[in-house]
Structures are given as structure tokens and as C-alpha cells.
PDB file of C-alpha atoms in Angstrom:
ATOM      1  CA  SER A   1      79.875  87.283  59.608  1.00  0.00           C
ATOM      2  CA  MET A   2      76.723  85.583  59.761  1.00  0.00           C
ATOM      3  CA  ALA A   3      76.086  82.290  57.943  1.00  0.00           C
ATOM      4  CA  ALA A   4      74.485  82.771  54.779  1.00  0.00           C
ATOM      5  CA  GLN A   5      70.747  82.572  55.023  1.00  0.00           C
ATOM      6  CA  ALA A   6      68.695  80.193  53.195  1.00  0.00           C
ATOM      7  CA  MET A   7      66.063  81.679  51.003  1.00  0.00           C
ATOM      8  CA  PRO A   8      62.592  80.668  51.741  1.00  0.00           C
ATOM      9  CA  THR A   9      60.467  78.645  49.243  1.00  0.00           C
ATOM     10  CA  PRO A  10      58.843  81.022  46.965  1.00  0.00           C
ATOM     11  CA  ARG A  11      54.935  81.507  47.111  1.00  0.00           C
ATOM     12  CA  ALA A  12      53.091  81.692  44.020  1.00  0.00           C
ATOM     13  CA  ALA A  13      53.394  85.033  42.021  1.00  0.00           C
ATOM     14  CA  GLY A  14      50.732  87.483  42.949  1.00  0.00           C
ATOM     15  CA  SER A  15      49.541  85.405  46.168  1.00  0.00           C
ATOM     16  CA  CYS A  16      50.528  88.411  48.568  1.00  0.00           C
ATOM     17  CA  HIS A  17      48.615  91.583  48.570  1.00  0.00           C
ATOM     18  CA  SER A  18      49.735  94.892  49.852  1.00  0.00           C
ATOM     19  CA  VAL A  19      47.180  97.417  50.644  1.00  0.00           C
ATOM     20  CA  ASP A  20      47.483 100.948  51.313  1.00  0.00           C
ATOM     21  CA  GLY A  21      51.059 100.646  52.722  1.00  0.00           C
ATOM     22  CA  LEU A  22      50.388  97.536  54.680  1.00  0.00           C
ATOM     23  CA  PRO A  23      51.982  94.142  53.865  1.00  0.00           C
ATOM     24  CA  ASP A  24      49.826  90.935  53.557  1.00  0.00           C
ATOM     25  CA  ALA A  25      49.242  89.952  57.052  1.00  0.00           C
ATOM     26  CA  THR A  26      49.306  86.129  55.908  1.00  0.00           C
ATOM     27  CA  CYS A  27      52.710  86.669  53.782  1.00  0.00           C
ATOM     28  CA  THR A  28      54.460  89.072  56.493  1.00  0.00           C
ATOM     29  CA  PRO A  29      53.032  88.619  59.772  1.00  0.00           C
ATOM     30  CA  GLY A  30      56.112  90.323  61.526  1.00  0.00           C
ATOM     31  CA  ALA A  31      58.863  88.237  63.765  1.00  0.00           C
ATOM     32  CA  VAL A  32      60.048  89.423  67.047  1.00  0.00           C
ATOM     33  CA  ARG A  33      63.776  88.896  68.221  1.00  0.00           C
ATOM     34  CA  THR A  34      63.361  90.281  71.703  1.00  0.00           C
ATOM     35  CA  THR A  35      61.012  91.860  74.010  1.00  0.00           C
ATOM     36  CA  SER A  36      63.571  93.126  76.520  1.00  0.00           C
ATOM     37  CA  VAL A  37      63.442  96.920  76.897  1.00  0.00           C
ATOM     38  CA  ASP A  38      67.049  96.819  77.963  1.00  0.00           C
ATOM     39  CA  ASN A  39      68.399  95.069  74.873  1.00  0.00           C
ATOM     40  CA  ILE A  40      66.025  97.385  72.765  1.00  0.00           C
ATOM     41  CA  TYR A  41      67.434 100.592  74.569  1.00  0.00           C
ATOM     42  CA  HIS A  42      70.900  99.435  75.265  1.00  0.00           C
ATOM     43  CA  GLY A  43      71.449  96.841  72.852  1.00  0.00           C
ATOM     44  CA  GLY A  44      73.865  99.214  70.377  1.00  0.00           C
ATOM     45  CA  SER A  45      73.358  99.291  66.911  1.00  0.00           C
ATOM     46  CA  THR A  46      70.778  97.379  64.940  1.00  0.00           C
ATOM     47  CA  LYS A  47      73.569  96.600  62.285  1.00  0.00           C
ATOM     48  CA  GLN A  48      74.396  93.404  64.098  1.00  0.00           C
ATOM     49  CA  TYR A  49      70.671  92.080  63.512  1.00  0.00           C
ATOM     50  CA  ARG A  50      70.957  92.978  59.583  1.00  0.00           C
ATOM     51  CA  PRO A  51      71.230  89.896  57.166  1.00  0.00           C
ATOM     52  CA  GLU A  52      73.668  90.208  54.188  1.00  0.00           C
ATOM     53  CA  SER A  53      72.580  92.394  51.651  1.00  0.00           C
ATOM     54  CA  SER A  54      72.711  89.676  48.946  1.00  0.00           C
ATOM     55  CA  TYR A  55      70.118  87.773  51.250  1.00  0.00           C
ATOM     56  CA  THR A  56      67.459  91.058  51.270  1.00  0.00           C
ATOM     57  CA  THR A  57      68.087  91.865  47.563  1.00  0.00           C
ATOM     58  CA  ASN A  58      67.460  88.271  46.383  1.00  0.00           C
ATOM     59  CA  LEU A  59      64.270  88.156  48.945  1.00  0.00           C
ATOM     60  CA  LYS A  60      63.252  91.529  47.727  1.00  0.00           C
ATOM     61  CA  ARG A  61      63.441  90.199  44.095  1.00  0.00           C
ATOM     62  CA  GLN A  62      61.332  86.993  45.083  1.00  0.00           C
ATOM     63  CA  GLN A  63      58.822  88.884  47.376  1.00  0.00           C
ATOM     64  CA  ILE A  64      58.206  91.628  44.481  1.00  0.00           C
ATOM     65  CA  GLY A  65      56.993  88.499  42.509  1.00  0.00           C
ATOM     66  CA  GLU A  66      55.045  87.010  45.395  1.00  0.00           C
ATOM     67  CA  TYR A  67      53.050  90.508  45.909  1.00  0.00           C
ATOM     68  CA  GLY A  68      52.443  90.845  42.111  1.00  0.00           C
ATOM     69  CA  TYR A  69      53.606  94.048  41.894  1.00  0.00           C
ATOM     70  CA  GLU A  70      53.594  95.408  38.291  1.00  0.00           C
ATOM     71  CA  ASP A  71      56.675  97.654  39.055  1.00  0.00           C
ATOM     72  CA  VAL A  72      59.536  95.137  39.367  1.00  0.00           C
ATOM     73  CA  ASN A  73      62.411  97.847  39.659  1.00  0.00           C
ATOM     74  CA  LEU A  74      63.906  96.927  42.964  1.00  0.00           C
ATOM     75  CA  ALA A  75      65.097 100.496  43.832  1.00  0.00           C
ATOM     76  CA  ASP A  76      61.592 101.624  44.162  1.00  0.00           C
ATOM     77  CA  TYR A  77      61.235  99.471  47.507  1.00  0.00           C
ATOM     78  CA  GLU A  78      62.808  99.232  50.710  1.00  0.00           C
ATOM     79  CA  GLU A  79      63.178  95.437  51.807  1.00  0.00           C
ATOM     80  CA  ASP A  80      61.373  96.510  55.002  1.00  0.00           C
ATOM     81  CA  HIS A  81      61.689  94.722  58.534  1.00  0.00           C
ATOM     82  CA  LEU A  82      57.977  94.985  59.336  1.00  0.00           C
ATOM     83  CA  ILE A  83      58.520  95.075  62.997  1.00  0.00           C
ATOM     84  CA  SER A  84      61.702  97.236  62.758  1.00  0.00           C
ATOM     85  CA  LEU A  85      64.893  96.325  64.251  1.00  0.00           C
ATOM     86  CA  GLU A  86      65.038  99.092  66.708  1.00  0.00           C
ATOM     87  CA  ILE A  87      62.121  97.921  68.566  1.00  0.00           C
ATOM     88  CA  GLY A  88      62.939  94.458  68.856  1.00  0.00           C
ATOM     89  CA  GLY A  89      62.039  92.918  65.351  1.00  0.00           C
ATOM     90  CA  ASP A  90      63.694  90.110  63.722  1.00  0.00           C
ATOM     91  CA  GLY A  91      66.385  90.689  61.285  1.00  0.00           C
ATOM     92  CA  SER A  92      66.454  87.865  58.620  1.00  0.00           C
ATOM     93  CA  ASP A  93      63.162  85.997  59.148  1.00  0.00           C
ATOM     94  CA  PRO A  94      61.072  86.411  55.718  1.00  0.00           C
ATOM     95  CA  LYS A  95      57.963  86.575  58.019  1.00  0.00           C
ATOM     96  CA  ASN A  96      59.308  90.173  58.901  1.00  0.00           C
ATOM     97  CA  LEU A  97      60.625  91.342  55.752  1.00  0.00           C
ATOM     98  CA  TRP A  98      58.596  92.377  52.757  1.00  0.00           C
ATOM     99  CA  PRO A  99      59.325  95.037  49.728  1.00  0.00           C
ATOM    100  CA  GLU A 100      57.693  98.153  51.015  1.00  0.00           C
ATOM    101  CA  PRO A 101      56.933 100.892  48.107  1.00  0.00           C
ATOM    102  CA  HIS A 102      58.816 104.251  48.339  1.00  0.00           C
ATOM    103  CA  THR A 103      55.707 105.820  46.727  1.00  0.00           C
ATOM    104  CA  GLY A 104      52.291 106.307  47.717  1.00  0.00           C
ATOM    105  CA  LYS A 105      50.412 108.085  50.839  1.00  0.00           C
ATOM    106  CA  TYR A 106      51.914 105.297  53.201  1.00  0.00           C
ATOM    107  CA  ASN A 107      55.394 104.702  52.195  1.00  0.00           C
ATOM    108  CA  SER A 108      58.614 103.586  53.519  1.00  0.00           C
ATOM    109  CA  PHE A 109      59.863 106.978  54.320  1.00  0.00           C
ATOM    110  CA  LEU A 110      56.674 107.845  56.474  1.00  0.00           C
ATOM    111  CA  LYS A 111      56.790 104.380  58.124  1.00  0.00           C
ATOM    112  CA  ASP A 112      60.718 105.118  58.907  1.00  0.00           C
ATOM    113  CA  LYS A 113      59.402 108.167  61.104  1.00  0.00           C
ATOM    114  CA  VAL A 114      57.077 105.800  62.803  1.00  0.00           C
ATOM    115  CA  GLU A 115      59.708 103.370  63.688  1.00  0.00           C
ATOM    116  CA  ASN A 116      61.914 106.192  65.014  1.00  0.00           C
ATOM    117  CA  TRP A 117      59.003 107.490  67.209  1.00  0.00           C
ATOM    118  CA  LEU A 118      57.955 103.806  68.255  1.00  0.00           C
ATOM    119  CA  HIS A 119      61.802 103.432  69.485  1.00  0.00           C
ATOM    120  CA  LYS A 120      61.375 106.520  71.719  1.00  0.00           C
ATOM    121  CA  GLN A 121      58.357 105.593  73.234  1.00  0.00           C
ATOM    122  CA  VAL A 122      59.536 101.912  74.278  1.00  0.00           C
ATOM    123  CA  CYS A 123      62.986 103.527  75.483  1.00  0.00           C
ATOM    124  CA  SER A 124      61.238 106.123  77.737  1.00  0.00           C
ATOM    125  CA  GLY A 125      58.604 103.514  79.220  1.00  0.00           C
ATOM    126  CA  ALA A 126      55.668 105.099  77.519  1.00  0.00           C
ATOM    127  CA  MET A 127      54.859 101.728  75.433  1.00  0.00           C
ATOM    128  CA  LYS A 128      55.801  98.022  75.847  1.00  0.00           C
ATOM    129  CA  PRO A 129      57.703  96.545  73.385  1.00  0.00           C
ATOM    130  CA  GLU A 130      55.007  93.806  73.042  1.00  0.00           C
ATOM    131  CA  ASP A 131      52.475  96.460  72.360  1.00  0.00           C
ATOM    132  CA  ALA A 132      54.641  98.512  69.827  1.00  0.00           C
ATOM    133  CA  GLN A 133      55.611  95.170  68.142  1.00  0.00           C
ATOM    134  CA  HIS A 134      51.802  94.156  67.822  1.00  0.00           C
ATOM    135  CA  GLY A 135      50.786  97.604  66.764  1.00  0.00           C
ATOM    136  CA  ILE A 136      53.373  98.165  63.985  1.00  0.00           C
ATOM    137  CA  ALA A 137      52.803  94.686  62.481  1.00  0.00           C
ATOM    138  CA  THR A 138      49.030  95.099  62.845  1.00  0.00           C
ATOM    139  CA  ASP A 139      48.857  98.670  61.086  1.00  0.00           C
ATOM    140  CA  TRP A 140      51.741 100.857  61.520  1.00  0.00           C
ATOM    141  CA  ARG A 141      49.541 103.654  60.011  1.00  0.00           C
ATOM    142  CA  GLN A 142      47.555 103.999  63.503  1.00  0.00           C
ATOM    143  CA  TYR A 143      50.537 106.150  64.864  1.00  0.00           C
ATOM    144  CA  ILE A 144      50.263 108.833  62.486  1.00  0.00           C
ATOM    145  CA  PRO A 145      47.258 110.662  62.858  1.00  0.00           C
ATOM    146  CA  ASN A 146      47.985 112.915  65.742  1.00  0.00           C
ATOM    147  CA  ARG A 147      51.875 112.758  65.233  1.00  0.00           C
ATOM    148  CA  SER A 148      52.358 116.128  63.380  1.00  0.00           C
ATOM    149  CA  ALA A 149      56.016 115.942  63.859  1.00  0.00           C
ATOM    150  CA  TYR A 150      56.120 113.165  61.065  1.00  0.00           C
ATOM    151  CA  LEU A 151      54.865 115.349  58.586  1.00  0.00           C
ATOM    152  CA  ASN A 152      57.415 118.201  58.897  1.00  0.00           C
TER     153      ASN A 152
END
């Protein structure tokens, strides 16, 4: 199993700000593991890149404070990989992880659908990994408007 992941130094409470389903670009800029289409498409399960749940739970707790959320119930958030593992995002870098709310217009469940769609775009060659990674890290909501398939 992976070596225990060291926790990052905590930021001041409320120093990070999430707006409309997006993380704080300074606190959570995203981090990339690979830009290889072959690795993304044929790399097998993303489980191998997932950190221990004890690490992500502790990080979620810490970041809920950093983001200054009033709701501190861990179950109300997904500790989300901003650049998803399935398009080559880094699994354990705190710059790529943030407490994403399950509620609101732009929530974790909608982002999951965007991630699946982007994985298909990269695997089919319709989009370069770098473009998908940059796009999801900048504003994942840009992939929603004309994608009525998400809303089913």
C-alpha cells in the first residue's frame, strides 16, 4: 500500500472561497499526473492513484475549515479531484483536492458526469488531455450547456 500521505500545512480558516461550484483557484489550482492518452485510456482502474481514505477524510475536514463552509458535515461533500483521475489528474496532491458540495446548482454529481464525458473525449481523440485538464481546472461548468445528456 502507499506510504502514508503527509497532511499539508493548514491555511487560515475561511481563506479559500468557492463560488458557484468552483473551487478557489489559488487554494485548488489542480495538479496533473499524466498527459499520456495511452495511460489515460489503457491505464486501468483509477483506484491505483487514489490515496488512503484516512488521508482524504482528514484533508476534507481541514479544507472545509479553509473554505469557511458553514456546514461542516463531512457527508455533505465529496473530496473531489478537480482534475479527475480518469483524465490524468493527480490523486493525492492537495492542490488537486477540495471539498465539493453535494448540493447547489453546480454540484458534485453534475461534475462527475462532466468527468465521464471528458474521459470519453480524451479516449476518442476528440480532445487533448492537456485541453481537458486545463478546461476542467479552469471552469468545469463550460462543458454543461450543450450537453443535454447530462441532465437525464
